[in-house]
PDB file of C-alpha atoms in Angstrom:
ATOM      1  CA  UNK A 323     -67.805 -57.930   7.233  1.00 51.00           C
ATOM      2  CA  UNK A 324     -71.235 -57.070   5.948  1.00 61.00           C
ATOM      3  CA  UNK A 325     -71.920 -54.649   8.790  1.00 61.00           C
ATOM      4  CA  UNK A 326     -68.698 -52.743   8.057  1.00 63.00           C
ATOM      5  CA  UNK A 327     -69.896 -52.057   4.522  1.00 61.00           C
ATOM      6  CA  UNK A 328     -73.239 -50.883   5.845  1.00 58.00           C
ATOM      7  CA  UNK A 329     -71.501 -48.437   8.162  1.00 58.00           C
ATOM      8  CA  UNK A 330     -69.334 -47.166   5.314  1.00 58.00           C
ATOM      9  CA  UNK A 331     -72.356 -46.761   3.030  1.00 57.00           C
ATOM     10  CA  UNK A 332     -74.302 -45.001   5.769  1.00 57.00           C
ATOM     11  CA  UNK A 333     -71.394 -42.603   6.315  1.00 56.00           C
ATOM     12  CA  UNK A 334     -71.128 -41.846   2.594  1.00 52.00           C
ATOM     13  CA  UNK A 335     -74.856 -41.187   2.247  1.00 57.00           C
ATOM     14  CA  UNK A 336     -74.767 -38.943   5.307  1.00 54.00           C
ATOM     15  CA  UNK A 337     -71.801 -37.053   3.918  1.00 51.00           C
ATOM     16  CA  UNK A 338     -73.534 -36.457   0.581  1.00 55.00           C
ATOM     17  CA  UNK A 339     -76.775 -35.416   2.282  1.00 55.00           C
ATOM     18  CA  UNK A 340     -74.943 -32.820   4.376  1.00 57.00           C
ATOM     19  CA  UNK A 341     -73.747 -30.741   1.434  1.00 72.00           C
ATOM     20  CA  UNK A 342     -74.136 -27.088   2.210  1.00 84.00           C
ATOM     21  CA  UNK A 343     -75.976 -24.735  -0.102  1.00 83.00           C
ATOM     22  CA  UNK A 344     -72.649 -23.034  -0.888  1.00 84.00           C
ATOM     23  CA  UNK A 345     -71.155 -26.370  -1.965  1.00 91.00           C
ATOM     24  CA  UNK A 346     -74.126 -27.141  -4.193  1.00 94.00           C
ATOM     25  CA  UNK A 347     -74.224 -23.757  -5.903  1.00 95.00           C
ATOM     26  CA  UNK A 348     -70.437 -23.850  -6.335  1.00 95.00           C
ATOM     27  CA  UNK A 349     -70.629 -27.230  -8.035  1.00 96.00           C
ATOM     28  CA  UNK A 350     -73.320 -25.964 -10.419  1.00 96.00           C
ATOM     29  CA  UNK A 351     -71.135 -22.951 -11.220  1.00 97.00           C
ATOM     30  CA  UNK A 352     -68.140 -25.173 -11.976  1.00 97.00           C
ATOM     31  CA  UNK A 353     -70.232 -27.514 -14.123  1.00 97.00           C
ATOM     32  CA  UNK A 354     -71.545 -24.505 -16.031  1.00 97.00           C
ATOM     33  CA  UNK A 355     -68.008 -23.257 -16.580  1.00 97.00           C
ATOM     34  CA  UNK A 356     -66.967 -26.672 -17.909  1.00 97.00           C
ATOM     35  CA  UNK A 357     -69.910 -26.764 -20.317  1.00 97.00           C
ATOM     36  CA  UNK A 358     -69.061 -23.260 -21.474  1.00 96.00           C
ATOM     37  CA  UNK A 359     -65.489 -24.379 -22.232  1.00 96.00           C
ATOM     38  CA  UNK A 360     -67.013 -27.190 -24.322  1.00 97.00           C
ATOM     39  CA  UNK A 361     -69.196 -24.603 -26.141  1.00 96.00           C
ATOM     40  CA  UNK A 362     -72.339 -26.296 -24.800  1.00 97.00           C
ATOM     41  CA  UNK A 363     -74.067 -23.036 -24.001  1.00 96.00           C
ATOM     42  CA  UNK A 364     -77.504 -24.539 -23.324  1.00 97.00           C
ATOM     43  CA  UNK A 365     -76.144 -26.825 -20.606  1.00 97.00           C
ATOM     44  CA  UNK A 366     -74.039 -23.984 -19.214  1.00 97.00           C
ATOM     45  CA  UNK A 367     -77.161 -21.830 -18.871  1.00 97.00           C
ATOM     46  CA  UNK A 368     -78.973 -24.732 -17.191  1.00 97.00           C
ATOM     47  CA  UNK A 369     -76.198 -25.209 -14.620  1.00 97.00           C
ATOM     48  CA  UNK A 370     -75.909 -21.485 -13.904  1.00 97.00           C
ATOM     49  CA  UNK A 371     -79.681 -21.328 -13.497  1.00 97.00           C
ATOM     50  CA  UNK A 372     -79.590 -24.165 -10.959  1.00 97.00           C
ATOM     51  CA  UNK A 373     -76.981 -22.255  -8.957  1.00 97.00           C
ATOM     52  CA  UNK A 374     -79.161 -19.139  -9.097  1.00 97.00           C
ATOM     53  CA  UNK A 375     -82.171 -21.141  -7.862  1.00 97.00           C
ATOM     54  CA  UNK A 376     -80.152 -21.973  -4.752  1.00 96.00           C
ATOM     55  CA  UNK A 377     -78.940 -18.389  -4.295  1.00 96.00           C
ATOM     56  CA  UNK A 378     -80.710 -15.723  -6.374  1.00 96.00           C
ATOM     57  CA  UNK A 379     -77.925 -13.254  -5.497  1.00 96.00           C
ATOM     58  CA  UNK A 380     -75.056 -15.517  -6.607  1.00 96.00           C
ATOM     59  CA  UNK A 381     -73.131 -12.905  -8.575  1.00 97.00           C
ATOM     60  CA  UNK A 382     -70.714 -15.292 -10.307  1.00 97.00           C
ATOM     61  CA  UNK A 383     -73.527 -17.409 -11.747  1.00 97.00           C
ATOM     62  CA  UNK A 384     -75.597 -14.362 -12.717  1.00 98.00           C
ATOM     63  CA  UNK A 385     -72.649 -12.758 -14.482  1.00 98.00           C
ATOM     64  CA  UNK A 386     -71.590 -15.945 -16.258  1.00 97.00           C
ATOM     65  CA  UNK A 387     -75.144 -16.679 -17.386  1.00 98.00           C
ATOM     66  CA  UNK A 388     -75.364 -13.087 -18.635  1.00 98.00           C
ATOM     67  CA  UNK A 389     -72.218 -13.632 -20.680  1.00 97.00           C
ATOM     68  CA  UNK A 390     -73.669 -16.771 -22.236  1.00 98.00           C
ATOM     69  CA  UNK A 391     -76.944 -15.013 -23.000  1.00 98.00           C
ATOM     70  CA  UNK A 392     -74.979 -12.184 -24.626  1.00 97.00           C
ATOM     71  CA  UNK A 393     -72.948 -14.666 -26.653  1.00 96.00           C
ATOM     72  CA  UNK A 394     -76.213 -16.250 -27.866  1.00 97.00           C
ATOM     73  CA  UNK A 395     -77.641 -12.825 -28.738  1.00 97.00           C
ATOM     74  CA  UNK A 396     -80.315 -13.104 -26.030  1.00 97.00           C
ATOM     75  CA  UNK A 397     -79.691  -9.527 -25.059  1.00 97.00           C
ATOM     76  CA  UNK A 398     -82.820  -8.966 -22.948  1.00 98.00           C
ATOM     77  CA  UNK A 399     -81.885 -11.954 -20.793  1.00 98.00           C
ATOM     78  CA  UNK A 400     -78.279 -10.769 -20.559  1.00 98.00           C
ATOM     79  CA  UNK A 401     -79.373  -7.288 -19.480  1.00 98.00           C
ATOM     80  CA  UNK A 402     -81.647  -8.796 -16.826  1.00 98.00           C
ATOM     81  CA  UNK A 403     -78.764 -10.834 -15.363  1.00 98.00           C
ATOM     82  CA  UNK A 404     -76.333  -7.919 -15.508  1.00 97.00           C
ATOM     83  CA  UNK A 405     -78.936  -5.749 -13.807  1.00 97.00           C
ATOM     84  CA  UNK A 406     -79.300  -8.338 -11.053  1.00 97.00           C
ATOM     85  CA  UNK A 407     -75.525  -8.280 -10.569  1.00 97.00           C
ATOM     86  CA  UNK A 408     -75.582  -4.502 -10.234  1.00 96.00           C
ATOM     87  CA  UNK A 409     -78.439  -4.734  -7.740  1.00 95.00           C
ATOM     88  CA  UNK A 410     -76.424  -7.091  -5.553  1.00 94.00           C
ATOM     89  CA  UNK A 411     -73.119  -5.284  -6.044  1.00 91.00           C
ATOM     90  CA  UNK A 412     -73.796  -1.617  -6.878  1.00 82.00           C
TER      91      UNK A 412
END
């Protein structure tokens, strides 16, 4: 009985460790979107930034972070993110 639980735990740890970069950045994007819905703009920026660390050309995260920066009147930061979006998708 004990060995069955060890096998199950090993499988779960292996499954978590095998997350692809796309899965990770997608989860950060979704968490950022949730925080934005809760009007927690600082956490939203943090989550979007984590997604961008994984993929610096992740347009959805760049655009969303730009929107949050714009909402917080951090216009230079917003312009930088919008510019990055245009660089990736002219």
